[in-house]
Tab-separated table of C-alpha atoms in Angstrom:
chain	number	residue	atom	x	y	z
I	1	MET	CA	119.988	114.522	94.978
I	2	ARG	CA	119.316	116.443	91.752
I	3	ARG	CA	116.355	118.776	91.435
I	4	ARG	CA	113.710	117.524	89.042
I	5	THR	CA	113.833	119.041	85.560
I	6	GLN	CA	111.231	116.735	84.082
I	7	MET	CA	108.982	113.828	84.993
I	8	SER	CA	107.152	111.173	83.053
I	9	LYS	CA	104.266	112.665	81.087
I	10	LYS	CA	101.838	110.017	82.268
I	11	ALA	CA	102.595	110.598	85.946
I	12	ARG	CA	102.425	114.382	85.540
I	13	THR	CA	99.046	114.263	83.803
I	14	ALA	CA	97.576	111.871	86.350
I	15	ALA	CA	98.831	113.878	89.309
I	16	GLN	CA	97.572	117.200	87.949
I	17	SER	CA	94.062	115.958	87.142
I	18	ARG	CA	93.669	114.463	90.602
I	19	ALA	CA	95.066	117.562	92.275
I	20	ASP	CA	92.551	119.772	90.471
I	21	ARG	CA	89.636	117.554	91.523
I	22	ALA	CA	90.723	117.120	95.106
I	23	ALA	CA	92.197	120.474	96.198
I	24	ALA	CA	89.098	121.779	97.966
I	25	ALA	CA	88.408	118.434	99.597
I	26	VAL	CA	91.954	118.205	100.937
I	27	VAL	CA	91.711	121.626	102.607
I	28	GLU	CA	88.429	120.675	104.244
I	29	GLN	CA	89.762	117.297	105.379
I	30	GLU	CA	92.896	118.769	106.896
I	31	ALA	CA	90.924	121.368	108.839
I	32	ALA	CA	88.648	118.679	110.208
I	33	GLU	CA	91.588	116.520	111.224
I	34	ARG	CA	93.142	119.344	113.218
I	35	ARG	CA	89.979	119.406	115.326
I	36	ARG	CA	89.862	115.733	116.072
I	37	ARG	CA	92.429	113.165	117.062
I	38	LEU	CA	90.269	110.070	117.115
I	39	LEU	CA	88.839	108.229	114.156
I	40	THR	CA	86.820	105.034	114.053
I	41	ILE	CA	87.907	102.578	111.378
I	42	GLY	CA	85.711	99.535	110.973
I	43	GLY	CA	84.628	99.750	114.620
I	44	VAL	CA	88.209	100.001	115.928
I	45	LEU	CA	89.224	103.243	117.645
I	46	VAL	CA	92.716	104.368	116.684
I	47	VAL	CA	94.801	107.453	117.353
I	48	ILE	CA	95.724	109.633	114.404
I	49	VAL	CA	98.659	111.927	115.135
I	50	ALA	CA	99.259	115.342	113.567
I	51	VAL	CA	97.798	114.942	110.110
I	52	VAL	CA	99.111	118.220	108.761
I	53	ALA	CA	102.393	118.161	110.695
I	54	GLY	CA	103.480	114.958	109.044
I	55	GLY	CA	102.410	111.746	110.736
I	56	PHE	CA	99.314	110.082	109.391
I	57	TRP	CA	98.103	111.323	106.026
I	58	LEU	CA	94.649	111.549	104.487
I	59	GLN	CA	94.110	110.609	100.874
I	60	SER	CA	92.034	112.510	98.339
I	61	SER	CA	89.742	111.189	95.625
I	62	ARG	CA	91.432	109.549	92.641
I	63	ASP	CA	90.880	108.053	89.243
I	64	THR	CA	90.885	104.256	89.240
I	65	THR	CA	89.716	103.679	85.699
I	66	GLY	CA	91.788	101.679	83.267
I	67	GLN	CA	93.515	98.329	83.373
I	68	PRO	CA	96.686	98.362	85.482
I	69	ALA	CA	99.767	96.274	84.982
I	70	THR	CA	100.153	93.843	87.882
I	71	PRO	CA	103.565	92.603	89.030
I	72	PRO	CA	103.734	88.795	88.881
I	73	GLY	CA	105.639	86.407	91.109
I	74	GLU	CA	105.826	86.942	94.838
I	75	SER	CA	103.328	89.765	94.950
I	76	SER	CA	99.732	90.297	95.890
I	77	GLU	CA	97.420	92.295	93.693
I	78	HIS	CA	98.584	95.483	95.399
I	79	GLY	CA	102.026	94.894	96.863
I	80	LEU	CA	105.136	92.896	97.684
I	81	VAL	CA	104.757	89.752	99.801
I	82	LEU	CA	107.599	88.179	101.775
I	83	GLY	CA	107.390	84.988	103.800
I	84	ASP	CA	105.652	81.634	103.815
I	85	ALA	CA	101.897	81.517	103.287
I	86	SER	CA	101.664	79.052	106.180
I	87	ALA	CA	103.226	81.478	108.680
I	88	PRO	CA	101.076	81.935	111.808
I	89	HIS	CA	100.954	85.715	111.490
I	90	THR	CA	100.250	88.104	108.628
I	91	VAL	CA	101.454	91.706	108.602
I	92	VAL	CA	100.222	94.256	106.060
I	93	ILE	CA	101.883	97.672	105.886
I	94	TYR	CA	100.309	100.541	103.954
I	95	GLU	CA	102.943	103.170	103.238
I	96	ASP	CA	103.592	106.228	101.105
I	97	PHE	CA	107.188	106.550	99.938
I	98	LEU	CA	107.140	110.283	100.737
I	99	CYS	CA	105.638	109.902	104.230
I	100	PRO	CA	108.383	110.642	106.799
I	101	PHE	CA	106.695	108.542	109.478
I	102	CYS	CA	106.666	105.621	107.049
I	103	GLY	CA	110.413	106.056	106.822
I	104	ASP	CA	110.616	106.018	110.610
I	105	LEU	CA	108.546	102.834	110.675
I	106	GLU	CA	110.800	101.206	108.097
I	107	ARG	CA	113.914	101.970	110.115
I	108	ALA	CA	112.380	100.868	113.418
I	109	ALA	CA	110.616	97.702	112.250
I	110	ASP	CA	112.695	96.319	109.401
I	111	GLU	CA	115.109	94.213	111.447
I	112	GLY	CA	112.333	92.630	113.501
I	113	LEU	CA	110.131	91.966	110.486
I	114	THR	CA	113.018	90.461	108.541
I	115	ALA	CA	113.717	88.101	111.425
I	116	ALA	CA	110.036	87.172	111.697
I	117	VAL	CA	109.937	86.313	107.992
I	118	GLU	CA	113.177	84.327	108.058
I	119	GLU	CA	112.079	82.388	111.140
I	120	GLY	CA	108.705	81.559	109.615
I	121	ARG	CA	106.728	83.538	112.184
I	122	ALA	CA	105.197	86.039	109.778
I	123	ARG	CA	104.228	86.734	106.208
I	124	VAL	CA	104.719	90.440	105.496
I	125	GLU	CA	103.097	92.453	102.739
I	126	TYR	CA	104.174	95.961	101.750
I	127	ARG	CA	101.438	97.928	99.980
I	128	PRO	CA	102.473	101.297	98.524
I	129	VAL	CA	99.785	103.959	98.419
I	130	VAL	CA	99.694	107.477	97.008
I	131	PHE	CA	98.337	109.834	99.661
I	132	LEU	CA	100.734	112.798	99.480
I	133	GLU	CA	99.928	114.080	96.002
I	134	ARG	CA	99.486	117.629	97.230
I	135	PHE	CA	103.283	117.796	97.442
I	136	GLY	CA	103.706	116.806	93.789
I	137	SER	CA	104.106	113.603	91.823
I	138	TYR	CA	106.913	111.996	93.850
I	139	SER	CA	104.650	109.561	95.730
I	140	LEU	CA	103.079	108.347	92.508
I	141	GLU	CA	106.371	108.075	90.642
I	142	ALA	CA	107.969	106.144	93.502
I	143	ALA	CA	105.064	103.687	93.663
I	144	ASN	CA	105.179	103.311	89.877
I	145	ALA	CA	108.900	102.570	90.024
I	146	PHE	CA	108.377	100.076	92.841
I	147	GLY	CA	105.832	98.193	90.731
I	148	ALA	CA	108.218	98.211	87.785
I	149	VAL	CA	111.056	96.758	89.859
I	150	LEU	CA	108.812	94.089	91.355
I	151	ASP	CA	107.606	93.180	87.871
I	152	THR	CA	111.021	92.890	86.261
I	153	SER	CA	113.272	91.791	89.107
I	154	GLY	CA	111.234	89.919	91.696
I	155	PRO	CA	110.716	90.258	95.436
I	156	GLU	CA	114.295	90.360	96.725
I	157	VAL	CA	115.346	93.216	94.470
I	158	ALA	CA	112.009	94.959	95.043
I	159	LYS	CA	112.560	94.841	98.813
I	160	GLU	CA	116.056	96.263	98.384
I	161	PHE	CA	114.645	99.040	96.186
I	162	HIS	CA	111.882	99.647	98.746
I	163	ASP	CA	114.486	100.062	101.495
I	164	ARG	CA	116.644	102.380	99.386
I	165	LEU	CA	113.641	104.589	98.608
I	166	PHE	CA	113.233	105.200	102.323
I	167	GLU	CA	116.970	105.647	102.867
I	168	GLU	CA	117.019	108.338	100.159
I	169	GLN	CA	113.590	109.784	101.003
I	170	PRO	CA	113.304	113.515	100.236
I	171	ALA	CA	111.508	116.016	102.434
I	172	GLU	CA	107.830	116.519	101.660
I	173	SER	CA	108.624	119.984	100.335
I	174	GLY	CA	111.397	118.723	98.054
I	175	PRO	CA	113.590	119.154	96.173
I	176	PHE	CA	112.545	116.060	94.263
I	177	PRO	CA	114.687	113.974	91.916
I	178	GLU	CA	114.276	113.550	88.202
I	179	THR	CA	112.380	110.508	86.981
I	180	SER	CA	115.662	108.995	85.810
I	181	TRP	CA	116.812	108.898	89.438
I	182	PHE	CA	114.332	106.101	90.152
I	183	THR	CA	115.940	104.045	87.408
I	184	GLU	CA	119.406	104.695	88.819
I	185	LEU	CA	118.269	103.637	92.289
I	186	ALA	CA	116.575	100.540	90.880
I	187	VAL	CA	119.775	99.498	89.120
I	188	GLU	CA	121.740	100.015	92.341
I	189	ALA	CA	119.226	97.709	94.048
I	190	GLY	CA	119.852	95.003	91.449
I	191	ALA	CA	117.339	95.671	88.671
I	192	ASP	CA	118.234	95.358	84.997
I	193	GLU	CA	118.327	98.846	83.501
I	194	ALA	CA	117.184	97.774	80.040
I	195	GLU	CA	114.124	96.086	81.505
I	196	VAL	CA	113.094	98.516	84.198
I	197	ALA	CA	113.889	101.924	82.654
I	198	PRO	CA	111.117	101.920	80.010
I	199	LEU	CA	108.498	100.918	82.582
I	200	ILE	CA	109.540	103.655	84.974
I	201	GLU	CA	109.779	106.343	82.304
I	202	ASP	CA	106.453	105.390	80.682
I	203	GLY	CA	104.516	105.154	83.952
I	204	ALA	CA	103.576	101.532	83.298
I	205	PHE	CA	102.509	101.001	86.914
I	206	VAL	CA	100.820	104.341	87.564
I	207	GLN	CA	97.382	102.761	87.262
I	208	TRP	CA	98.469	99.883	89.499
I	209	ALA	CA	99.477	102.399	92.155
I	210	GLU	CA	96.209	104.285	91.762
I	211	ASN	CA	94.147	101.137	92.115
I	212	ALA	CA	96.162	99.988	95.122
I	213	THR	CA	95.453	103.312	96.794
I	214	GLU	CA	91.745	103.089	96.081
I	215	ALA	CA	91.650	99.512	97.386
I	216	ALA	CA	93.301	100.685	100.593
I	217	SER	CA	90.734	103.433	100.959
I	218	GLN	CA	87.893	101.004	100.414
I	219	SER	CA	89.388	98.819	103.158
I	220	GLY	CA	89.196	101.700	105.631
I	221	VAL	CA	92.772	102.948	105.419
I	222	VAL	CA	92.823	106.736	105.799
I	223	GLY	CA	96.463	107.436	106.525
I	224	THR	CA	100.022	106.201	106.495
I	225	PRO	CA	101.634	104.328	107.967
I	226	THR	CA	98.833	101.879	108.668
I	227	VAL	CA	99.865	98.460	109.969
I	228	LEU	CA	97.615	95.424	110.272
I	229	LEU	CA	98.564	92.343	112.266
I	230	ASP	CA	96.320	89.392	111.482
I	231	ASP	CA	93.756	91.829	110.014
I	232	GLU	CA	93.678	94.019	113.137
I	233	PRO	CA	95.124	97.566	113.272
I	234	VAL	CA	98.323	97.952	115.257
I	235	GLU	CA	97.917	101.013	117.452
I	236	GLY	CA	100.440	103.383	118.925
I	237	ALA	CA	100.670	107.060	119.814
I	238	THR	CA	104.200	107.064	118.377
I	239	ILE	CA	106.006	105.000	115.767
I	240	ASP	CA	108.152	103.370	118.448
I	241	GLU	CA	105.066	102.359	120.407
I	242	MET	CA	103.444	100.992	117.263
I	243	VAL	CA	106.542	98.934	116.470
I	244	ASP	CA	106.742	97.643	120.046
I	245	ASN	CA	103.114	96.524	119.859
I	246	LEU	CA	103.703	94.896	116.482
I	247	MET	CA	106.740	92.964	117.651
I	248	ALA	CA	104.973	91.854	120.816
I	249	GLY	CA	102.185	90.448	118.670
I	250	LEU	CA	104.679	88.460	116.611
I	251	GLU	CA	106.227	86.700	119.612
């Protein structure tokens, strides 16, 4: 993976302005999270594991002004939807493309979720959020690229791109790829380069990603991965336990 030599101007500007506003708040939040392991979200007690060490991540304040582009087709306002609307179960996954535990969740749950969708047992929605901005602009650029692929290529290619992002996920500390790498990965997933490249390079879905993150926050999501099954949080002290509980609920 090549070290970044440049990034889209729009993504860089957005990330820097938010980082400046939120730096002090992030330090305070992280210190508080080290002292407590339990948080109450909408009246439901859940376990939050090792916020600083790399499990469940807190978001900072962000700018949600402006009109975002919204991917059409098989998508919700804030993510990719797979499966029949009449399925008996609904799964919503909030994930940051830089979050290592989100990658673990993807690897552990993907086969079971794919089967649940194909068998008509579940409708699954993947909602990218941007919580790990303190490590740079990768989270935002990845979410922007995901929106661009969903917009130009539809749900099947977007899911393939989603999976490849986690397969090629960098460490939180980097090194991070150039912006053009997202286009290359999108093309490998099946996207049309002429259509998707300008959207990725210009940050066409940066605002969409920002608004999706704010919507998640307003819904009570404070970290990633967060998984909802039929509007209820799926709990687990580990990713494997969370996946086991999710799959049991889909039986």
